[in-house]
Coordinates of C-alpha atoms and ligand atoms in Angstrom, one line a residue:
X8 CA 63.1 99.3 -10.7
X9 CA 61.8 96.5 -13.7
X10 CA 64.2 94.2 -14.2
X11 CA 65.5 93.6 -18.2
X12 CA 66.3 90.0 -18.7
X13 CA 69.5 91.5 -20.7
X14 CA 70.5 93.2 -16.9
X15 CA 70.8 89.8 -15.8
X16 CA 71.3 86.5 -18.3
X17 CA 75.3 87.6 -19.1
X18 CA 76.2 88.6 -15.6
X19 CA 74.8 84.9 -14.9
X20 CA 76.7 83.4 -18.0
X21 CA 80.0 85.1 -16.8
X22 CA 79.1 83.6 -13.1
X23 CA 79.0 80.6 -14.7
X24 CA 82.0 80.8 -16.6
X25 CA 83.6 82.1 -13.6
X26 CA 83.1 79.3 -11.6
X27 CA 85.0 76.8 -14.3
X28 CA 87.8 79.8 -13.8
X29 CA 87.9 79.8 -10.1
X30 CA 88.1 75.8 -10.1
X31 CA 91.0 75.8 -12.3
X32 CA 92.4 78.5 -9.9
X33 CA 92.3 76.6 -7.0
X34 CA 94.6 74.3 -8.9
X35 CA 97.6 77.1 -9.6
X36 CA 97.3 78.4 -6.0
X37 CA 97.4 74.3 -5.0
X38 CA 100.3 73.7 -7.3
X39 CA 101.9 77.0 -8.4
X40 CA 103.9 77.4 -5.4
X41 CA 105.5 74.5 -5.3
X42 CA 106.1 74.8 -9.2
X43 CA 107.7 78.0 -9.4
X44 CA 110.1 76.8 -6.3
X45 CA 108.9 79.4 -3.6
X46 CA 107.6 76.4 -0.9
X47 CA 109.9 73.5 -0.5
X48 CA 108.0 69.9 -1.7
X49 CA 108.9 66.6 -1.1
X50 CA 106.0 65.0 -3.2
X51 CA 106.2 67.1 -6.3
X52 CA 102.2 68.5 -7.1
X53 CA 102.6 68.1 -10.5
X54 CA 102.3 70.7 -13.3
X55 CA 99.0 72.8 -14.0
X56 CA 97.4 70.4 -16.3
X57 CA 98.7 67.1 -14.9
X58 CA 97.9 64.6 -12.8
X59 CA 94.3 64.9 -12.7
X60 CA 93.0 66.3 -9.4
X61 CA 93.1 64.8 -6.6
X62 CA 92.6 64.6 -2.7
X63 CA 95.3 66.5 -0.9
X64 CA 95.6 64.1 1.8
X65 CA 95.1 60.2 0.5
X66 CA 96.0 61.1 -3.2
X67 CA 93.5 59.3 -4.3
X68 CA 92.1 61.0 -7.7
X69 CA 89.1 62.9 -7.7
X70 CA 86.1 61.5 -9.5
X71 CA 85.1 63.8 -12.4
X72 CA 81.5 64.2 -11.2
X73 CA 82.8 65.5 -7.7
X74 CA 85.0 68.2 -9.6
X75 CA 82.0 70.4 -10.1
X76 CA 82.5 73.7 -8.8
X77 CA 81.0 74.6 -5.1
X78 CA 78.0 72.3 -6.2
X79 CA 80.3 69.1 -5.0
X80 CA 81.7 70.9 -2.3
X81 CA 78.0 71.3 -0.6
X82 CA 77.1 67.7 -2.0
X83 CA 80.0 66.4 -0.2
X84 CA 79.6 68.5 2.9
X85 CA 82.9 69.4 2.7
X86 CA 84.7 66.4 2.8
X87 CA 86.9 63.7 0.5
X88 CA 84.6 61.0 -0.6
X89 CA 87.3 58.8 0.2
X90 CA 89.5 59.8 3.3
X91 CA 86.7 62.0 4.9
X92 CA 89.4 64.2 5.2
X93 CA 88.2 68.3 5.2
X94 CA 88.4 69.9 2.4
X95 CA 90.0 73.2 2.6
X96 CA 86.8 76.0 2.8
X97 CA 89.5 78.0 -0.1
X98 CA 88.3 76.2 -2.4
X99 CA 84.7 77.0 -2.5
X100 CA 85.5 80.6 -1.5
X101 CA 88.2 81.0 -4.9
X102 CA 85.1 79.3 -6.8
X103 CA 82.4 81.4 -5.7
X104 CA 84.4 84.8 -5.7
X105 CA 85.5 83.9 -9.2
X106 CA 82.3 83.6 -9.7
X107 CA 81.2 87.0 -8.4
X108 CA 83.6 88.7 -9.9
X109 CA 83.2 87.9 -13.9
X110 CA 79.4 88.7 -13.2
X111 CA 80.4 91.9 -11.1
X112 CA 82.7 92.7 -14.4
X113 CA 80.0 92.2 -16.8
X114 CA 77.6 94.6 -15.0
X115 CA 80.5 97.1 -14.5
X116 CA 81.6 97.5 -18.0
X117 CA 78.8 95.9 -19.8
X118 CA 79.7 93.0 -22.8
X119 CA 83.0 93.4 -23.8
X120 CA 86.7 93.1 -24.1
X121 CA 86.7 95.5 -21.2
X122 CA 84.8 93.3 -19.4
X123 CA 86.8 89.8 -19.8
X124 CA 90.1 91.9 -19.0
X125 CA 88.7 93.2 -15.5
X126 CA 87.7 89.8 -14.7
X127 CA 91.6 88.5 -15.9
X128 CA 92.5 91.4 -13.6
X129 CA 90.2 90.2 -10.5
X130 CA 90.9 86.4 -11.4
X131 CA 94.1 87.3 -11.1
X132 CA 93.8 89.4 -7.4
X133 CA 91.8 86.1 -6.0
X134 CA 94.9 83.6 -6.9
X135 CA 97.7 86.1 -4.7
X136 CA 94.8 87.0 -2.2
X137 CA 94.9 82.8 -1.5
X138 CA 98.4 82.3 -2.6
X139 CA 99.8 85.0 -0.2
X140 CA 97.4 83.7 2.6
X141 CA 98.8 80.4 2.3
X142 CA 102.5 80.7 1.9
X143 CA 103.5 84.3 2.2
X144 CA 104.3 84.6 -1.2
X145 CA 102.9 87.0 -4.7
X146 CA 104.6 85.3 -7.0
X147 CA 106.1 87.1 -9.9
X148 CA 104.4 84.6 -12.0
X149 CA 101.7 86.4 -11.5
X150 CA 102.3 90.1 -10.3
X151 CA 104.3 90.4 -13.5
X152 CA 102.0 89.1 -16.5
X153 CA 99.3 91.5 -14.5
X154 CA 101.6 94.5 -14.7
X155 CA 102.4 93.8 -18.1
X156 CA 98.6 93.1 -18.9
X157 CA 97.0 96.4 -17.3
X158 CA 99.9 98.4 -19.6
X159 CA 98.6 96.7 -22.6
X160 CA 95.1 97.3 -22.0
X161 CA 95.4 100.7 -21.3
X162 CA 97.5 101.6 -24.7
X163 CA 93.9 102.8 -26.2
X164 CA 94.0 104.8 -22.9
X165 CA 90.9 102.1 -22.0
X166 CA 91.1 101.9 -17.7
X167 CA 93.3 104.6 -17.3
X168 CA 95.5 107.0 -19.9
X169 CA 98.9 105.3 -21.0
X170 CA 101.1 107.8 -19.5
X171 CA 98.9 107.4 -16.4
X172 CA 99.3 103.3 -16.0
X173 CA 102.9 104.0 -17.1
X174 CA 103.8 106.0 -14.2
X175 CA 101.5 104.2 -11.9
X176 CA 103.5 100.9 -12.9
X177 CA 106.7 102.6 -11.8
X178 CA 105.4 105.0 -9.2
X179 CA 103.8 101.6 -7.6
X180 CA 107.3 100.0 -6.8
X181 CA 108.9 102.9 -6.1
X182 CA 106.6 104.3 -3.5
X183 CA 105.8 101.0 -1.7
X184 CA 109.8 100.1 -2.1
X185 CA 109.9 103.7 -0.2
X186 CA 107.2 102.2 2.5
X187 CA 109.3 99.2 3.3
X188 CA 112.5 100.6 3.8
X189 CA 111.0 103.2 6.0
X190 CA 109.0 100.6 8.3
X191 CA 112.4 98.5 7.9
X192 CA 113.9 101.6 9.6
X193 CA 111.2 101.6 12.3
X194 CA 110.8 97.6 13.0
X195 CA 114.6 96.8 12.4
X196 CA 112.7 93.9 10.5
X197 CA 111.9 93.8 6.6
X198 CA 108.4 93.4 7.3
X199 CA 107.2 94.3 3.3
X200 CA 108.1 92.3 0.7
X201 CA 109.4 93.1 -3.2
X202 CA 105.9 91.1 -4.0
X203 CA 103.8 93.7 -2.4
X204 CA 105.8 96.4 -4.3
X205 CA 105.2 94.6 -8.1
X206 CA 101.5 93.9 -6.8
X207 CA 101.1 97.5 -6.4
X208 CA 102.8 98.2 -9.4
X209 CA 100.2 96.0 -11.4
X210 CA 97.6 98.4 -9.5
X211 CA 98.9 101.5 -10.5
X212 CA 99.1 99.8 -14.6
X213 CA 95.7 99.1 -14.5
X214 CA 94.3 101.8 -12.9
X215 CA 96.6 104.9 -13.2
X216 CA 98.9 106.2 -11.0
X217 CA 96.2 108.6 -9.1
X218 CA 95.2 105.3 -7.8
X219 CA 98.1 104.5 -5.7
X220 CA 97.5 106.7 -2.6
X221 CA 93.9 105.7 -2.3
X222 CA 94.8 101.6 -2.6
X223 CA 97.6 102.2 -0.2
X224 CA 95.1 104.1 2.1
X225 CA 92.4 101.0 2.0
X226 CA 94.6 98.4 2.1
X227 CA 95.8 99.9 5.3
X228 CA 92.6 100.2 6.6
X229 CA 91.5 96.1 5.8
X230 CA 95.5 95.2 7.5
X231 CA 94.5 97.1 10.1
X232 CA 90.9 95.7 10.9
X233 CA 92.8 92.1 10.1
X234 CA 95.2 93.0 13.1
X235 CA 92.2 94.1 15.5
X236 CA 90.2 90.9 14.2
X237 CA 93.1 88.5 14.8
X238 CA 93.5 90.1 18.5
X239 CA 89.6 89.7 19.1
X240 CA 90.0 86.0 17.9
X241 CA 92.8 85.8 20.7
X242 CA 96.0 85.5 17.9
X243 CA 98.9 87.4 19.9
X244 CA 100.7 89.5 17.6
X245 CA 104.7 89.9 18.3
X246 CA 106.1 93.2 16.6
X247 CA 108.2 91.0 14.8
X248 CA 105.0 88.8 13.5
X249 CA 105.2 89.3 9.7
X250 CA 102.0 90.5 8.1
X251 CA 100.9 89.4 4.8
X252 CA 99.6 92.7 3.6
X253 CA 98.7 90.9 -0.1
X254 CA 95.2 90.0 0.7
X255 CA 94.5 93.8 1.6
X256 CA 96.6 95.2 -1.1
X257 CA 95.2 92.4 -4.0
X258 CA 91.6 93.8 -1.8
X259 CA 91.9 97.6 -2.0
X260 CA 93.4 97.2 -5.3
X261 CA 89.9 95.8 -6.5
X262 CA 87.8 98.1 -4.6
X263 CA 89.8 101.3 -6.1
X264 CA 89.8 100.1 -9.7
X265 CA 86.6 99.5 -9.7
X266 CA 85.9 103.5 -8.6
X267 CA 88.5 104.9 -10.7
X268 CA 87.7 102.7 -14.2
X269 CA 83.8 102.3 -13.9
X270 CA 80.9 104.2 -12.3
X271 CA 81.6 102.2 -10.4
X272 CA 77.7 101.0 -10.0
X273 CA 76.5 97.9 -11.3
X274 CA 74.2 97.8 -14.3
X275 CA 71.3 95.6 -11.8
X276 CA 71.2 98.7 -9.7
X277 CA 72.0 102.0 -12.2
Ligands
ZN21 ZN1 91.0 61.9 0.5

């Protein structure tokens, strides 16, 4: 396998580019919640562009050198140069899988307006991945731009047909409306949530509707290696313990659009 510098310089220029992304994505899953009302705050966090960054714990602002993505994180060993307070591993994980992802995007669909609109897509299934880890919530203010993106980009029939990412749009609430009322029947509990339903909706617009049964399919396999994970790591889990099944939806979702959109191999390695 030689290696062409052109397999290699964008994918690192969209890694790049990513990272800046990511870092600004830590910032709507920091504040979003609290913006669009769905966690209760007593100090408001401010909007998306203002204040300026700063330490979660002793407000203090955050100097502009030490907002470098990841590479401040590691200068810092992960901690406020301030309080010494911990820094919150999230946000060199959103950095670095923003990161990934716009390179992984790049080497999936090669340079292009395909490209930048799969990475708006996984951009978009890191922020609920973190969002949903941290308060339970997908918030429309994202599910819904997504599903409304993924119809638009297919209209030239460019990830999947448009009748396709129509019905997958509607087919994705529907069926996973379907799924909660039947494991409401079985738990007695609402254990799914209406977020869940318009995440999978945004699937099934950007990738078709034949991409629902698969996405549901994964994403119950990752819940369920989360469950046996969370037992091994000693986390007793009541019936009644609500699951947030976003990370493994927003998860499978990525893994099965990338199979059903692309060759789903990476330029580095074709
Ligand atoms: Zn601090």
């Amino acid at each position: 396998m030689v290696l062409n510098p052109m397999d290699w310089v964008f994918p690192v220029i969209a890694g790049v580019f990513g990272l800046l992304i990511g870092s600004f994505l830590n910032v709507v899953i920091h504040r979003g919640p609290a913006m669009w009302k769905l966690v209760h705050e007593d100090a408001p966090r401010g909007n998306l562009l203002a204040p300026r960054s700063y330490c979660p714990a002793c407000r203090k602002p955050i100097p502009r050198m030490h907002l470098i993505p990841l590479a401040s994180y590691l200068l810092l060993r992960g901690r406020c140069a301030h309080c010494q307070v911990k820094i919150s591993a999230r946000y060199p994980a959103v950095e670095a899988l923003s990161a990934i992802f716009a390179a992984f995007a790049v080497m999936l669909f090669g340079i292009g307006f395909s490209a930048v609109l799969a990475a708006i897509l996984f951009w978009g299934l890191i922020a609920l991945t973190a969002i949903d880890w941290e308060t339970g919530y997908l918030p429309d203010a994202i599910t819904l731009p997504l599903i409304a993106m993924g119809l638009i980009a297919n209209i030239g029939d460019r990830f999947a047909s448009f009748p396709d990412a129509l019905i997958g749009a509607a087919a994705g609430y529907g069926a996973f409306r379907l799924i909660a009322w039947g494991f409401e029947r079985l738990r007695g509990i609402e254990g799914l949530g209406q977020g869940d339903a318009k995440l999978l909706a945004a699937i099934g617009a950007w990738a078709g509707w034949t991409a629902l049964a698969p996405t549901v399919f994964v994403a119950a396999l990752l819940g369920l290696a989360g469950v046996a994970i969370a037992h091994l790591h000693g986390h007793k889990m009541a019936a009644q313990t609500p699951i947030a099944f976003g990370p493994a939806l927003a998860a499978a979702g990525a893994i099965v659009f990338t199979v059903f959109t692309s060759s789903g191999v990476p330029s580095l390695i074709r």
